[in-house]
Amino acid sequence: MTKKTKGSDSERKVLEHAHRGIQLLTEYKPKLMGKVQAFMAEAMQPGVLDKKEKERIALGMALTQQCHYCIALHVRACKHAGVTLEEIMEVCTIGIMMGGGPVLTHMAEVERALNEFYLDENGDPV
């Protein structure tokens, strides 16, 4: 990971795209989406598991579900929760163990998200 990914495949753009889809459904089904979003926010609140642990689990599950939107979202959330690059790589190995080759191919999504949220333009950690 020596250079940031630029252009249309920017992970920030991926997240903007996902957000637009959520906004569309919220416009048409505000009550339902309010409940969905409240559930998701509550599920991620610290409890027996702290925020960092929950984000590591969510990233592993995003990988096994092969959802590039979720991978980007949870790599970014991992950064905010204080998850290290080393921890992310360990989460990825467990995801690959559970999901095999298809999950391994989604490491490209992880790399793009790491380039976007964990590294500067020179490839140095931020």
Coordinates of N, CA, C and O in Angstrom, one line a residue:
M1 N 0.8 -1.2 0.0 CA 0.0 0.0 0.0 C 0.9 1.2 0.0 O 1.2 1.8 1.0
T2 N 1.3 1.6 -1.2 CA 2.2 2.8 -1.2 C 1.5 4.0 -1.7 O 2.0 5.1 -1.5
K3 N 0.4 3.9 -2.4 CA -0.2 5.1 -3.0 C -1.7 5.1 -2.7 O -2.3 4.0 -2.8
K4 N -2.3 6.2 -2.5 CA -3.7 6.3 -2.3 C -4.4 6.1 -3.6 O -4.0 6.5 -4.6
T5 N -5.6 5.4 -3.5 CA -6.4 5.2 -4.6 C -7.1 6.5 -4.9 O -7.6 7.2 -4.0
K6 N -7.1 6.9 -6.2 CA -7.7 8.2 -6.6 C -8.9 7.9 -7.6 O -8.9 6.8 -8.1
G7 N -9.7 8.9 -7.8 CA -10.7 8.7 -8.9 C -12.0 8.2 -8.4 O -12.4 8.2 -7.3
S8 N -12.7 7.6 -9.4 CA -14.1 7.2 -9.2 C -14.3 6.1 -8.2 O -15.3 5.8 -7.7
D9 N -13.2 5.3 -7.9 CA -13.3 4.2 -7.0 C -12.9 4.6 -5.5 O -12.7 3.8 -4.7
S10 N -12.8 5.9 -5.3 CA -12.5 6.4 -4.0 C -13.5 5.8 -3.0 O -14.7 5.8 -3.2
E11 N -13.0 5.4 -1.8 CA -13.9 4.8 -0.8 C -14.8 5.9 -0.3 O -16.0 5.6 0.1
R12 N -14.4 7.1 -0.3 CA -15.3 8.2 0.2 C -16.5 8.3 -0.8 O -17.6 8.5 -0.4
K13 N -16.2 8.1 -2.1 CA -17.3 8.1 -3.1 C -18.2 6.9 -2.9 O -19.4 7.0 -3.1
V14 N -17.6 5.8 -2.6 CA -18.4 4.6 -2.3 C -19.4 4.8 -1.2 O -20.6 4.5 -1.3
L15 N -18.9 5.4 -0.1 CA -19.8 5.7 1.0 C -20.8 6.8 0.7 O -22.0 6.7 1.2
E16 N -20.5 7.8 -0.1 CA -21.5 8.8 -0.5 C -22.6 8.1 -1.3 O -23.7 8.4 -1.2
H17 N -22.2 7.2 -2.2 CA -23.2 6.4 -3.0 C -24.1 5.6 -2.1 O -25.3 5.6 -2.3
A18 N -23.6 4.9 -1.1 CA -24.4 4.1 -0.2 C -25.3 5.1 0.6 O -26.5 4.7 0.8
H19 N -24.8 6.2 1.0 CA -25.6 7.1 1.8 C -26.8 7.7 0.9 O -27.9 7.8 1.4
R20 N -26.6 7.9 -0.4 CA -27.7 8.4 -1.2 C -28.8 7.3 -1.3 O -29.9 7.7 -1.3
G21 N -28.4 6.1 -1.4 CA -29.4 5.0 -1.4 C -30.2 5.0 -0.1 O -31.4 4.8 -0.2
I22 N -29.6 5.1 1.0 CA -30.3 5.2 2.3 C -31.2 6.4 2.3 O -32.3 6.3 2.8
Q23 N -30.7 7.5 1.8 CA -31.5 8.8 1.8 C -32.8 8.6 1.0 O -33.9 9.0 1.4
L24 N -32.7 7.9 -0.1 CA -33.8 7.6 -1.0 C -34.9 6.8 -0.3 O -36.0 7.2 -0.3
L25 N -34.4 5.7 0.4 CA -35.4 4.9 1.1 C -36.0 5.7 2.3 O -37.2 5.6 2.6
T26 N -35.2 6.5 2.9 CA -35.6 7.3 4.0 C -36.7 8.3 3.6 O -37.7 8.6 4.3
E27 N -36.6 8.9 2.4 CA -37.5 9.8 1.8 C -38.9 9.1 1.7 O -39.9 9.7 1.9
Y28 N -38.9 7.8 1.2 CA -40.1 7.1 0.9 C -40.7 6.4 2.1 O -41.9 6.2 2.2
K29 N -39.8 6.0 3.0 CA -40.2 5.2 4.2 C -39.5 5.7 5.5 O -38.7 5.0 6.1
P30 N -39.8 7.0 5.8 CA -39.1 7.6 6.9 C -39.3 6.9 8.3 O -38.3 6.7 9.0
K31 N -40.5 6.4 8.6 CA -40.7 5.8 9.9 C -40.0 4.5 9.9 O -39.3 4.2 10.9
L32 N -40.0 3.7 8.9 CA -39.3 2.4 8.9 C -37.8 2.6 9.0 O -37.1 2.0 9.8
M33 N -37.3 3.5 8.2 CA -35.8 3.7 8.2 C -35.4 4.3 9.5 O -34.3 4.0 9.9
G34 N -36.2 5.1 10.1 CA -35.9 5.7 11.4 C -35.7 4.5 12.4 O -34.7 4.5 13.2
K35 N -36.5 3.5 12.3 CA -36.4 2.4 13.2 C -35.2 1.5 12.9 O -34.5 1.1 13.8
V36 N -34.9 1.3 11.6 CA -33.7 0.6 11.2 C -32.5 1.3 11.7 O -31.6 0.7 12.3
Q37 N -32.4 2.6 11.4 CA -31.2 3.3 11.8 C -31.1 3.4 13.3 O -29.9 3.3 13.9
A38 N -32.2 3.5 14.1 CA -32.1 3.5 15.5 C -31.6 2.1 16.1 O -30.8 2.1 17.0
F39 N -32.1 1.1 15.4 CA -31.6 -0.3 15.8 C -30.1 -0.4 15.6 O -29.3 -0.9 16.4
M40 N -29.7 0.0 14.4 CA -28.2 -0.1 14.1 C -27.4 0.7 15.0 O -26.3 0.3 15.5
A41 N -27.8 1.9 15.3 CA -27.1 2.8 16.2 C -27.0 2.2 17.6 O -25.9 2.2 18.3
E42 N -28.1 1.6 18.1 CA -28.1 1.0 19.4 C -27.3 -0.2 19.5 O -26.5 -0.5 20.4
A43 N -27.3 -1.0 18.4 CA -26.5 -2.3 18.3 C -25.0 -1.9 18.4 O -24.2 -2.7 19.0
M44 N -24.6 -0.8 17.9 CA -23.1 -0.4 18.0 C -22.7 0.3 19.2 O -21.5 0.6 19.4
Q45 N -23.7 0.6 20.1 CA -23.3 1.3 21.4 C -22.5 0.3 22.2 O -22.7 -0.9 22.2
P46 N -21.5 0.8 23.0 CA -20.8 0.0 23.9 C -21.7 -0.7 24.9 O -22.6 -0.1 25.4
G47 N -21.4 -1.9 25.1 CA -22.1 -2.8 26.1 C -21.0 -3.7 26.7 O -20.0 -3.2 27.2
V48 N -21.3 -5.0 26.7 CA -20.3 -6.0 27.1 C -19.1 -5.9 26.2 O -18.0 -6.0 26.6
L49 N -19.4 -5.6 24.9 CA -18.3 -5.4 23.9 C -18.2 -3.9 23.7 O -19.2 -3.2 23.7
D50 N -17.0 -3.4 23.7 CA -16.7 -2.0 23.4 C -16.9 -1.7 21.9 O -17.0 -2.5 21.1
K51 N -16.8 -0.4 21.6 CA -17.0 0.1 20.3 C -15.9 -0.5 19.3 O -16.2 -0.9 18.2
K52 N -14.7 -0.5 19.8 CA -13.6 -1.1 19.0 C -13.8 -2.5 18.6 O -13.7 -2.9 17.5
E53 N -14.2 -3.3 19.6 CA -14.5 -4.7 19.4 C -15.7 -4.9 18.4 O -15.6 -5.7 17.5
K54 N -16.7 -4.1 18.6 CA -17.9 -4.2 17.7 C -17.5 -3.9 16.3 O -18.0 -4.5 15.3
E55 N -16.7 -2.9 16.1 CA -16.3 -2.5 14.7 C -15.4 -3.6 14.1 O -15.5 -3.8 12.9
R56 N -14.5 -4.2 14.9 CA -13.7 -5.3 14.3 C -14.6 -6.5 13.9 O -14.4 -7.0 12.8
I57 N -15.6 -6.8 14.7 CA -16.6 -7.8 14.3 C -17.4 -7.4 13.1 O -17.5 -8.2 12.1
A58 N -17.8 -6.2 13.0 CA -18.6 -5.7 11.9 C -17.8 -5.8 10.6 O -18.3 -6.1 9.5
L59 N -16.5 -5.4 10.7 CA -15.6 -5.5 9.5 C -15.5 -6.9 9.0 O -15.6 -7.2 7.8
G60 N -15.2 -7.8 10.0 CA -15.1 -9.3 9.6 C -16.4 -9.8 8.9 O -16.4 -10.5 7.9
M61 N -17.6 -9.3 9.4 CA -18.8 -9.8 8.8 C -19.0 -9.1 7.5 O -19.6 -9.7 6.6
A62 N -18.6 -7.8 7.4 CA -18.7 -7.2 6.1 C -17.9 -7.9 5.0 O -18.4 -8.1 3.9
L63 N -16.8 -8.4 5.4 CA -15.9 -9.2 4.5 C -16.6 -10.4 4.1 O -16.7 -10.8 2.9
T64 N -17.1 -11.2 5.1 CA -17.7 -12.5 4.7 C -19.0 -12.3 3.9 O -19.4 -13.1 3.1
Q65 N -19.7 -11.1 4.1 CA -20.9 -10.8 3.3 C -20.5 -10.2 1.9 O -21.3 -10.1 1.0
Q66 N -19.2 -9.9 1.7 CA -18.7 -9.4 0.5 C -19.4 -8.1 0.0 O -19.7 -7.9 -1.1
C67 N -19.6 -7.2 1.0 CA -20.3 -6.0 0.7 C -19.3 -4.8 0.7 O -18.8 -4.4 1.7
H68 N -19.0 -4.3 -0.5 CA -18.0 -3.3 -0.6 C -18.4 -2.0 0.1 O -17.5 -1.3 0.7
Y69 N -19.7 -1.7 0.2 CA -20.1 -0.5 1.0 C -19.8 -0.7 2.4 O -19.3 0.2 3.1
C70 N -20.2 -1.9 3.0 CA -19.9 -2.2 4.4 C -18.5 -2.2 4.7 O -18.1 -1.8 5.8
I71 N -17.7 -2.8 3.8 CA -16.2 -2.9 4.1 C -15.7 -1.4 4.2 O -15.0 -1.1 5.2
A72 N -16.0 -0.6 3.3 CA -15.5 0.8 3.4 C -16.0 1.5 4.7 O -15.3 2.1 5.4
L73 N -17.3 1.3 5.0 CA -17.9 2.0 6.2 C -17.2 1.5 7.4 O -16.9 2.3 8.3
H74 N -17.0 0.2 7.5 CA -16.4 -0.3 8.8 C -14.9 -0.2 8.9 O -14.4 -0.1 10.0
V75 N -14.2 -0.1 7.8 CA -12.8 0.3 7.8 C -12.7 1.7 8.4 O -11.9 2.0 9.3
R76 N -13.5 2.6 7.8 CA -13.5 4.0 8.3 C -13.9 4.1 9.8 O -13.3 4.7 10.6
A77 N -14.9 3.3 10.2 CA -15.4 3.3 11.6 C -14.3 2.7 12.5 O -14.1 3.1 13.6
C78 N -13.6 1.7 12.0 CA -12.5 1.1 12.7 C -11.4 2.1 13.0 O -10.9 2.2 14.1
K79 N -11.1 2.9 12.0 CA -10.1 4.0 12.2 C -10.6 5.0 13.3 O -9.8 5.3 14.2
H80 N -11.9 5.4 13.3 CA -12.4 6.2 14.3 C -12.4 5.6 15.7 O -12.3 6.3 16.7
A81 N -12.5 4.3 15.8 CA -12.6 3.6 17.0 C -11.2 3.2 17.6 O -11.1 2.6 18.7
G82 N -10.2 3.5 16.8 CA -8.8 3.2 17.3 C -8.3 1.9 16.9 O -7.3 1.4 17.5
V83 N -8.9 1.2 16.0 CA -8.4 -0.1 15.5 C -7.1 0.1 14.7 O -7.1 1.0 13.8
T84 N -6.1 -0.7 14.9 CA -4.8 -0.5 14.2 C -4.9 -1.3 12.9 O -5.7 -2.2 12.7
L85 N -3.9 -0.9 12.0 CA -3.7 -1.7 10.8 C -3.5 -3.1 11.1 O -4.0 -4.0 10.4
E86 N -2.7 -3.4 12.1 CA -2.4 -4.8 12.4 C -3.7 -5.6 12.8 O -3.8 -6.7 12.5
E87 N -4.5 -4.9 13.6 CA -5.8 -5.5 14.0 C -6.7 -5.8 12.8 O -7.3 -6.8 12.7
I88 N -6.7 -4.8 11.9 CA -7.5 -5.0 10.7 C -7.0 -6.2 9.9 O -7.8 -7.0 9.4
M89 N -5.7 -6.3 9.7 CA -5.2 -7.5 9.0 C -5.5 -8.8 9.7 O -5.9 -9.8 9.0
E90 N -5.5 -8.8 11.0 CA -5.9 -10.0 11.7 C -7.4 -10.3 11.5 O -7.8 -11.5 11.3
V91 N -8.2 -9.3 11.6 CA -9.7 -9.5 11.3 C -9.8 -10.1 9.9 O -10.6 -11.0 9.7
C92 N -9.1 -9.5 8.9 CA -9.2 -10.0 7.5 C -8.8 -11.5 7.4 O -9.4 -12.2 6.7
T93 N -7.8 -11.9 8.2 CA -7.4 -13.3 8.1 C -8.5 -14.2 8.6 O -8.8 -15.3 8.1
I94 N -9.2 -13.8 9.6 CA -10.3 -14.6 10.2 C -11.5 -14.6 9.1 O -12.1 -15.6 8.9
G95 N -11.7 -13.4 8.5 CA -12.8 -13.4 7.5 C -12.5 -14.3 6.3 O -13.3 -15.0 5.8
I96 N -11.2 -14.4 5.9 CA -10.8 -15.3 4.8 C -10.9 -16.7 5.3 O -11.4 -17.6 4.5
M97 N -10.5 -17.0 6.5 CA -10.7 -18.4 7.0 C -12.1 -18.8 6.9 O -12.4 -19.9 6.5
M98 N -13.1 -17.9 7.3 CA -14.5 -18.2 7.3 C -15.1 -18.2 5.9 O -16.1 -18.9 5.7
G99 N -14.6 -17.3 5.0 CA -15.3 -17.2 3.7 C -14.5 -17.6 2.5 O -15.0 -17.6 1.4
G100 N -13.3 -18.0 2.7 CA -12.5 -18.5 1.6 C -12.1 -17.5 0.5 O -12.0 -16.3 0.8
G101 N -11.9 -18.1 -0.6 CA -11.4 -17.3 -1.8 C -12.2 -16.1 -2.1 O -11.6 -15.0 -2.4
P102 N -13.5 -16.2 -2.1 CA -14.3 -14.9 -2.4 C -14.0 -13.8 -1.5 O -14.0 -12.6 -1.9
V103 N -13.8 -14.1 -0.2 CA -13.5 -13.0 0.7 C -12.0 -12.5 0.5 O -11.8 -11.3 0.5
L104 N -11.1 -13.4 0.1 CA -9.8 -13.0 -0.2 C -9.8 -12.0 -1.3 O -9.0 -11.0 -1.3
T105 N -10.6 -12.2 -2.3 CA -10.7 -11.2 -3.5 C -11.1 -9.8 -3.0 O -10.8 -8.8 -3.6
H106 N -11.9 -9.8 -1.9 CA -12.4 -8.5 -1.4 C -11.3 -7.8 -0.6 O -11.6 -6.6 -0.1
M107 N -10.2 -8.3 -0.5 CA -9.1 -7.6 0.2 C -8.7 -6.3 -0.7 O -8.2 -5.4 -0.1
A108 N -9.1 -6.4 -1.9 CA -8.9 -5.2 -2.8 C -9.7 -4.0 -2.2 O -9.3 -2.9 -2.2
E109 N -10.9 -4.3 -1.7 CA -11.8 -3.3 -1.1 C -11.2 -2.8 0.2 O -11.2 -1.6 0.5
V110 N -10.6 -3.7 1.0 CA -10.0 -3.3 2.2 C -8.8 -2.4 1.9 O -8.6 -1.4 2.6
E111 N -8.0 -2.8 0.9 CA -6.8 -2.0 0.6 C -7.2 -0.6 0.2 O -6.6 0.4 0.7
R112 N -8.3 -0.5 -0.6 CA -8.7 0.9 -1.0 C -9.2 1.7 0.2 O -8.9 2.9 0.3
A113 N -9.9 1.0 1.1 CA -10.4 1.7 2.3 C -9.2 2.1 3.2 O -9.2 3.2 3.8
L114 N -8.3 1.2 3.3 CA -7.1 1.6 4.1 C -6.3 2.7 3.5 O -5.9 3.7 4.3
N115 N -6.2 2.7 2.2 CA -5.5 3.8 1.5 C -6.2 5.1 1.8 O -5.6 6.2 1.9
E116 N -7.5 5.1 1.8 CA -8.4 6.3 2.0 C -8.3 6.8 3.4 O -8.3 8.0 3.6
F117 N -8.5 5.9 4.4 CA -8.7 6.3 5.8 C -7.5 6.1 6.7 O -7.5 6.7 7.8
Y118 N -6.5 5.3 6.3 CA -5.4 5.0 7.2 C -4.1 5.6 6.8 O -3.2 5.7 7.6
L119 N -4.0 5.9 5.5 CA -2.7 6.3 5.0 C -2.7 7.7 4.3 O -3.8 8.1 3.7
D120 N -1.6 8.4 4.3 CA -1.6 9.7 3.6 C -1.1 9.4 2.2 O -1.0 8.3 1.8
E121 N -1.0 10.5 1.4 CA -0.6 10.3 0.0 C 0.7 9.6 -0.3 O 1.0 9.1 -1.3
N122 N 1.6 9.6 0.7 CA 2.9 8.9 0.6 C 2.8 7.5 1.1 O 3.8 6.8 1.1
G123 N 1.7 7.0 1.5 CA 1.5 5.7 2.0 C 1.9 5.5 3.5 O 2.0 4.4 4.0
D124 N 2.1 6.7 4.2 CA 2.4 6.6 5.6 C 1.2 6.6 6.5 O 0.2 7.3 6.1
P125 N 1.2 5.9 7.6 CA 0.0 5.9 8.5 C -0.4 7.3 8.9 O 0.5 8.2 9.2
V126 N -1.6 7.6 9.0 CA -2.1 8.9 9.6 C -2.8 8.7 10.9 O -3.2 7.6 11.3

